[in-house]
Coordinates of C-alpha atoms in Angstrom, one line a residue:
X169 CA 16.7 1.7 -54.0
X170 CA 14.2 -1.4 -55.1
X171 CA 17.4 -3.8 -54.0
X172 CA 17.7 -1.9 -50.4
X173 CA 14.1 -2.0 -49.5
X174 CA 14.0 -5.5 -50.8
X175 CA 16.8 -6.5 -49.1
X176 CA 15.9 -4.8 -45.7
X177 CA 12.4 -6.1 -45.6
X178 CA 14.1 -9.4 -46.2
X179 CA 16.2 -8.9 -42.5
X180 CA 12.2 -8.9 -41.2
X181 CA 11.5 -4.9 -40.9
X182 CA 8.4 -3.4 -41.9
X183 CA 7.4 -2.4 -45.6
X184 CA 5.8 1.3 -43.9
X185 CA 9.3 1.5 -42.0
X186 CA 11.6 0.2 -44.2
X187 CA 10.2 3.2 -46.9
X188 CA 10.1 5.6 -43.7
X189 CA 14.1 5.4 -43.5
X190 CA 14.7 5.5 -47.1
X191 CA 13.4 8.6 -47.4
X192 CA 14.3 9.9 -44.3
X193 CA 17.8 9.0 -45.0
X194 CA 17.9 10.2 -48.9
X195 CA 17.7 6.7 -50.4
X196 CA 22.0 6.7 -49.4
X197 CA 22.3 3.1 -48.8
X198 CA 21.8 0.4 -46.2
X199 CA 23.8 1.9 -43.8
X200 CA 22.0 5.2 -43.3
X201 CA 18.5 3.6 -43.9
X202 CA 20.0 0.3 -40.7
X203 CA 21.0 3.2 -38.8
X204 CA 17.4 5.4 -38.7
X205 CA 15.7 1.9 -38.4
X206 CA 17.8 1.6 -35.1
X207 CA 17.6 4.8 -33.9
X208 CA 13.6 5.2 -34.5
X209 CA 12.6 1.3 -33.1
X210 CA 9.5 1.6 -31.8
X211 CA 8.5 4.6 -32.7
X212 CA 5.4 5.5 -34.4
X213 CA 5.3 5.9 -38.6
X214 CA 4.9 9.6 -39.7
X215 CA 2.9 10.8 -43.0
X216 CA 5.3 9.5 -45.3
X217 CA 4.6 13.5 -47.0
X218 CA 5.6 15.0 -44.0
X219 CA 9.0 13.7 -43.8
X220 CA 11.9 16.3 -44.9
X221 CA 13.4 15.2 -48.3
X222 CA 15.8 18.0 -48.2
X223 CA 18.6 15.5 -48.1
X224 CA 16.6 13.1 -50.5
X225 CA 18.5 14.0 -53.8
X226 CA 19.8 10.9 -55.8
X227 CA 23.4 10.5 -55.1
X228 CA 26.3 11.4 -57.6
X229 CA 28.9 9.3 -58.3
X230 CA 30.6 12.6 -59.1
X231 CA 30.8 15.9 -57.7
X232 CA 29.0 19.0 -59.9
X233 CA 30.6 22.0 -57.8
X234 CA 29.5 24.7 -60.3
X235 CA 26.2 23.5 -58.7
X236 CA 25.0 26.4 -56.1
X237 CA 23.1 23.3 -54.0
X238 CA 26.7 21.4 -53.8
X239 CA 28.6 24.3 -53.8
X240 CA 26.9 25.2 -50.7
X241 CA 26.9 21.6 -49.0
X242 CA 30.5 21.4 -49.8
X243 CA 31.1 25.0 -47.9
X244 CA 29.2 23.3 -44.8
X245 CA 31.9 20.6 -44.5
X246 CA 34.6 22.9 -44.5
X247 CA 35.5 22.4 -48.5
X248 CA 36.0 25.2 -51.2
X249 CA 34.9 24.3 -54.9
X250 CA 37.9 24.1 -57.8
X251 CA 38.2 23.3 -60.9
X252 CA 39.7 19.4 -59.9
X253 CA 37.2 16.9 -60.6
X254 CA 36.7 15.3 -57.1
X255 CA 35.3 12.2 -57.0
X256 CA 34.4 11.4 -53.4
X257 CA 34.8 13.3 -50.3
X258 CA 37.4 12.2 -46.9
X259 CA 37.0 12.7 -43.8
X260 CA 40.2 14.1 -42.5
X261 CA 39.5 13.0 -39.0
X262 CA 38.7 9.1 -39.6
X263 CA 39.9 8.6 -43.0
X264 CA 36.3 7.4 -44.5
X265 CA 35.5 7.8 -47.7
X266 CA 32.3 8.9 -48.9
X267 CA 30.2 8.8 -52.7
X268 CA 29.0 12.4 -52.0
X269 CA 28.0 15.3 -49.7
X270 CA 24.7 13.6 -48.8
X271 CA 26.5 10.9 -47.5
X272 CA 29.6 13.1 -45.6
X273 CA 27.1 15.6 -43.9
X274 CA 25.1 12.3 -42.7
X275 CA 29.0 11.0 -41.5
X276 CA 29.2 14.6 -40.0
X277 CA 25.7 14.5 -38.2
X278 CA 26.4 11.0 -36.6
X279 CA 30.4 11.4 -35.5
X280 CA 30.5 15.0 -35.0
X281 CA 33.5 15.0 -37.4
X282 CA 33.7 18.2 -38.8
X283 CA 37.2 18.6 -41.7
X284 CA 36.5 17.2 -44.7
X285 CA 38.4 17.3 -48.4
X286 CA 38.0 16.4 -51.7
X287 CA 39.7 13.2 -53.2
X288 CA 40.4 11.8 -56.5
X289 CA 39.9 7.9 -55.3
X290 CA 36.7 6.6 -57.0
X291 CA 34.4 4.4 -54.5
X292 CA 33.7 1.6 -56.7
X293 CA 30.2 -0.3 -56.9
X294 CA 29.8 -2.9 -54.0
X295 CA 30.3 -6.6 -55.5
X296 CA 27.6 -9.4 -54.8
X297 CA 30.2 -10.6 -52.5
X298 CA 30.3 -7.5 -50.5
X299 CA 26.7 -6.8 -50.6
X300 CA 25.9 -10.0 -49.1
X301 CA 29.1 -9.5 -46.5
X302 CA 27.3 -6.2 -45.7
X303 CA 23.8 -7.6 -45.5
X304 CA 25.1 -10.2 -43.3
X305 CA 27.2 -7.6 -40.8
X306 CA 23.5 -5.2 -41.1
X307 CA 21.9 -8.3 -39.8
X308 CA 24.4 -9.5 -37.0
X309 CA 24.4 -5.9 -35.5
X310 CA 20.2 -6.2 -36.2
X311 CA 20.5 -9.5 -33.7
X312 CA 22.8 -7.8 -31.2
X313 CA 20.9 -5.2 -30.7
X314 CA 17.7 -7.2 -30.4
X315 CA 19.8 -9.7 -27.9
X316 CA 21.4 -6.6 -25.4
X317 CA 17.5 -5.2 -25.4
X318 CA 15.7 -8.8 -24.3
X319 CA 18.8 -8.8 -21.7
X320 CA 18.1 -5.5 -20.1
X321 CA 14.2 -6.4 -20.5
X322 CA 15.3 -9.5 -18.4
X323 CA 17.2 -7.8 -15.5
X324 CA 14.2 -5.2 -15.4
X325 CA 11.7 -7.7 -15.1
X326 CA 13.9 -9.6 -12.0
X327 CA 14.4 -5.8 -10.6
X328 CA 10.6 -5.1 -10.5
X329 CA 10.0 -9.0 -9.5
X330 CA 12.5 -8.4 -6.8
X331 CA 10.7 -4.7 -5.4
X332 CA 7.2 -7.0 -5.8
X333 CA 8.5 -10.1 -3.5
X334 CA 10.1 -7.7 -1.0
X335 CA 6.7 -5.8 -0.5
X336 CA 4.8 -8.0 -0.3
X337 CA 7.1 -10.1 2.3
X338 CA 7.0 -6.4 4.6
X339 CA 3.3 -6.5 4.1
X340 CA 3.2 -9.8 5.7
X341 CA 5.4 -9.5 8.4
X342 CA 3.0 -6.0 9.6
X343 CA 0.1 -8.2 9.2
X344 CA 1.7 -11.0 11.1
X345 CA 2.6 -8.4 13.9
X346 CA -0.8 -6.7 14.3
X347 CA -2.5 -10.8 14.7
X348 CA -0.2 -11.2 17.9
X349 CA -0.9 -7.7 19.3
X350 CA -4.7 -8.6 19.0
X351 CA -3.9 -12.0 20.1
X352 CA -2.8 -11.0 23.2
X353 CA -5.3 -8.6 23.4
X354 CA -8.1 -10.5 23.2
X355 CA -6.4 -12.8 25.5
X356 CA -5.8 -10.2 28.2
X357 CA -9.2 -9.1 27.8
X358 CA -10.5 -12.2 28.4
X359 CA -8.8 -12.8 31.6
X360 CA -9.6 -9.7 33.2
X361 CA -13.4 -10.9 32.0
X362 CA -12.5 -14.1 33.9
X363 CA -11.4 -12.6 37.0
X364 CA -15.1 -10.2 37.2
X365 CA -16.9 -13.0 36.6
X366 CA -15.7 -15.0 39.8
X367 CA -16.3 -12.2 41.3
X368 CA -19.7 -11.6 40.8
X369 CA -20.3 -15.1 41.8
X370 CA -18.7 -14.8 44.7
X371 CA -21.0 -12.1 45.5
X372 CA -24.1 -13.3 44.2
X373 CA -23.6 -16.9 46.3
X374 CA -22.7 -14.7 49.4
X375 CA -26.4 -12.9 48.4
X376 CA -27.9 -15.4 48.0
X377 CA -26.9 -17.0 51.6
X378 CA -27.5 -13.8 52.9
X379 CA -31.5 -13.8 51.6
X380 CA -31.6 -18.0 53.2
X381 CA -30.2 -16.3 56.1
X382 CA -33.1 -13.4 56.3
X383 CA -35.6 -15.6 55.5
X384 CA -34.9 -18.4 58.3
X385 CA -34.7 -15.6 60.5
X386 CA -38.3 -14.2 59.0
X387 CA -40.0 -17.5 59.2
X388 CA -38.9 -17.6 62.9
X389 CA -40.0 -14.8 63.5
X390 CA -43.5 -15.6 62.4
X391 CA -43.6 -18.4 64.0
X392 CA -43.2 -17.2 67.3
X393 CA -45.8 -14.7 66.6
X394 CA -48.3 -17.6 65.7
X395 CA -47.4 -19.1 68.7
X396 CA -47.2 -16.4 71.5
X397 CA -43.9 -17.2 71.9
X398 CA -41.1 -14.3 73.0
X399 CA -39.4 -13.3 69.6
X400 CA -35.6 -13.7 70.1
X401 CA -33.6 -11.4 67.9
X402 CA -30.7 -12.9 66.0
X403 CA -27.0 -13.2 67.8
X404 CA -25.0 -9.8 67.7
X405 CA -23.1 -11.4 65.5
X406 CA -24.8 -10.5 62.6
X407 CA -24.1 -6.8 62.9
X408 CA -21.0 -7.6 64.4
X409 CA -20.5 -9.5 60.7
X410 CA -21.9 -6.8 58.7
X411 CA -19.8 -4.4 61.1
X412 CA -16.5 -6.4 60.1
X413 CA -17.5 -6.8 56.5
X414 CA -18.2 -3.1 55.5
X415 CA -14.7 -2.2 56.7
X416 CA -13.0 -5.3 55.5
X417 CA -14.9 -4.6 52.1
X418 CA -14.2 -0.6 52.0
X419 CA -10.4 -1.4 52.6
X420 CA -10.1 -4.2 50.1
X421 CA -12.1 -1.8 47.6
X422 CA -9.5 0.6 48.0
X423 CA -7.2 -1.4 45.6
X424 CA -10.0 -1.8 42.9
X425 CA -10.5 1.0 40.5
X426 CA -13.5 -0.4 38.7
X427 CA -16.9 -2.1 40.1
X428 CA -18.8 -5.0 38.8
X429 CA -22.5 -4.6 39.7
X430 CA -25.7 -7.0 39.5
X431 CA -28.8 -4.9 39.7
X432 CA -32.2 -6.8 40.6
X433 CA -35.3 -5.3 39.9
X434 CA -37.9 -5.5 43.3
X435 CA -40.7 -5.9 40.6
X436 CA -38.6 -9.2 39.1
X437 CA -37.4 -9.7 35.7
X438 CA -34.0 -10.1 34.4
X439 CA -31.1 -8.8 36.3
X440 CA -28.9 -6.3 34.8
X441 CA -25.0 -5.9 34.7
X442 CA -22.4 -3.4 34.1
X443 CA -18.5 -2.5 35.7
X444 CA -18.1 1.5 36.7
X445 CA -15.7 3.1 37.8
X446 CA -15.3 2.8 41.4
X447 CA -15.0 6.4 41.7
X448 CA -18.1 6.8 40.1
X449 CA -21.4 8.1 42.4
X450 CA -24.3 6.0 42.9
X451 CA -26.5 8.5 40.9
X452 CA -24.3 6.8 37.4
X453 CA -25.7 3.4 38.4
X454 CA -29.4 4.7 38.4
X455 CA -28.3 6.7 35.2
X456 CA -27.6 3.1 33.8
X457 CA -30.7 1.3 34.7
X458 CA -33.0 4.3 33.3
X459 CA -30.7 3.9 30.0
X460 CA -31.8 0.3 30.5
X461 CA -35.4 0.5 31.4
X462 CA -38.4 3.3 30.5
X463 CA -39.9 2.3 33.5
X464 CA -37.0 3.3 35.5
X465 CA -37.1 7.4 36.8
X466 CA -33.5 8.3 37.6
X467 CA -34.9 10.9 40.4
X468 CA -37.4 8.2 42.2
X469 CA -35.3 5.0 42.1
X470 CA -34.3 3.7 45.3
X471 CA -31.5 1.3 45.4
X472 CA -30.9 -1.5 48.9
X473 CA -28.5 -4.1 49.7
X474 CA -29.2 -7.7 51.1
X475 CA -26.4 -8.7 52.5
X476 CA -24.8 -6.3 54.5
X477 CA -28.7 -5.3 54.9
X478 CA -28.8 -1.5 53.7
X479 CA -30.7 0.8 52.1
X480 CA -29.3 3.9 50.3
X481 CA -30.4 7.5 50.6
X482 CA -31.0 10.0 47.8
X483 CA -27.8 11.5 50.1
X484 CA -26.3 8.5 48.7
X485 CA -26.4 9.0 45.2
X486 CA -24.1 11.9 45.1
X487 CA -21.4 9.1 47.1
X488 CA -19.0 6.8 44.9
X489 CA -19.4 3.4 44.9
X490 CA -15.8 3.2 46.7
X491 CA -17.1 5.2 49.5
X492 CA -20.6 3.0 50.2
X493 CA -18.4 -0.2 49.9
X494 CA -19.8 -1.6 46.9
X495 CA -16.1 -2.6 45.4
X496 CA -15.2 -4.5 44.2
X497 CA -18.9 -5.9 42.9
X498 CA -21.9 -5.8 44.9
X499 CA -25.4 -7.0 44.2
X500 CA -28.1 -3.9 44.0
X501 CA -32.0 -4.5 44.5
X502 CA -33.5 -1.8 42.8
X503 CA -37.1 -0.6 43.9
X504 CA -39.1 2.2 41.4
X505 CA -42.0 4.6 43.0

């Protein structure tokens, strides 16, 4: 027993482990004690007191059968006790021979080799030479083992390395996808912000040449007065404009569905902005300067328009900007109580 726990802690095993399968295995040899080191790699140490030692008895090199305990073992492998001195038991299915019934019901529990019988050959006492040929064969299977285990840790690892690569290579293809969605996005969105923005310069410089236009015709106005001269009333052809404009402007703002609005305050200060819906009724617009403004009373606002010159009713704010040819953008001034 001292030899085969010396010589197994020699192949690099555990003191704890190496005593675990010695007594696990009924102190039968290298073999059974390689064989329970195998098959229990890695697993945790038990209380050494808690392991079964009911196959633990010291082996015979011959067979008592008037024993009850061997007579009994002997019956398990399919044997009847006689009077013949046997002196080591053989399996009839492989031909092994065994020292004792320790060893042939371990034989049985590993192969599943169930007829057994008595024989007369005598299993002589390993040799040095044999015991180190053994030792060696113990520690070649030891290194197979070990070498088939860091293989299949190997192909694992480049499985789970694989599964890793591939994920993340999905992940950035969705990411990639979702940048050039927003991409052109954002670059939609900014040509449609474009487009409103000529447009409300457009209409802004056609107010503001509209106001130069009233003005001129104010100041001539006055002037005349100061001077008792007859006050001449511009051409027709400034209703006649506003006449063709409204029309022109309520049949291109048929096409628009929203409208882009500049609101001045009559009291000054900074103008506001916003784009409805050019379905939406003149009432939203006040809506959206009182939202804008605490000064601003959505029921006593009055909105007017420069150029066409127009002022809106409070019959007006129940009209949609499509309908009072505001589309597509207009510029509001916006007079409180």
């Amino acid at each position: 027993m001292a030899n085969d726990k010396e010589a197994l802690m020699g192949m690099g095993f555990d003191a704890a482990r190496v005593e675990w399968a010695l007594k696990a295995t009924g102190n039968r040899g290298l073999q059974p004690a390689m064989d329970h080191l195998f098959e229990h790699e890695g697993q945790p140490i038990p209380d050494l007191s808690a392991v079964s030692e009911s196959t633990s008895r010291p082996a015979r090199d011959a067979m008592d059968v008037d024993d009850d305990e061997d007579a009994e073992a002997l019956k398990s492998l399919g044997l009847k006790a006689n009077d013949v001195e046997a002196k080591s038991i053989k399996c009839s299915e492989c031909g092994k021979i065994f020292r004792n019934t320790a060893v042939a019901q371990f034989h049985a529990e590993k192969s599943g080799h169930q007829e057994f019988e008595e024989s007369t050959d005598e299993i002589k006492p390993l040799t040095e030479e044999e015991k180190k040929a053994k030792l060696a064969e113990l520690r070649q299977k030891m290194t197979e083992k070990r070498e088939r285990k860091a293989i299949e840790d190997a192909k694992e690892a480049k499985i789970s390395e694989t599964i890793r690569r591939k994920s993340g290579k999905d992940m950035g293809a969705i990411k990639e996808d979702m940048e050039k969605r927003q991409a052109l996005k954002d670059a939609e969105q900014k040509k449609k912000d474009k487009i409103e923005d000529a447009r409300a310069k457009a209409a802004i410089k056609a107010q503001i040449e509209a106001d130069k236009k009233a003005r001129a015709e104010k100041f001539a106005r006055e002037k005349a007065l100061r001077h008792g001269e007859e006050i001449v009333d511009a051409p027709a052809a400034a209703p006649a404009a506003s006449t063709s404009t409204a029309p022109a402007s309520g049949v291109a703002g048929k096409d628009f569905k929203e409208t882009r609005l500049q609101i001045r305050m009559s009291t000054g200060g900074q103008p506001y902005t916003t784009t409805l819906s050019s379905d939406a009724p003149l009432r939203e617009v006040a809506e959206f300067l009182a939202g804008q403004s605490l000064s601003v009373d959505v029921e006593t606002i009055s909105f007017a328009q420069h150029f066409p010159r127009k002022a809106f009713s409070k019959s007006d704010f129940n009209k949609s900007l499509r309908e009072l040819g505001l589309t597509p953008s207009a510029v509001l001034i916006a007079t409180p109580p």
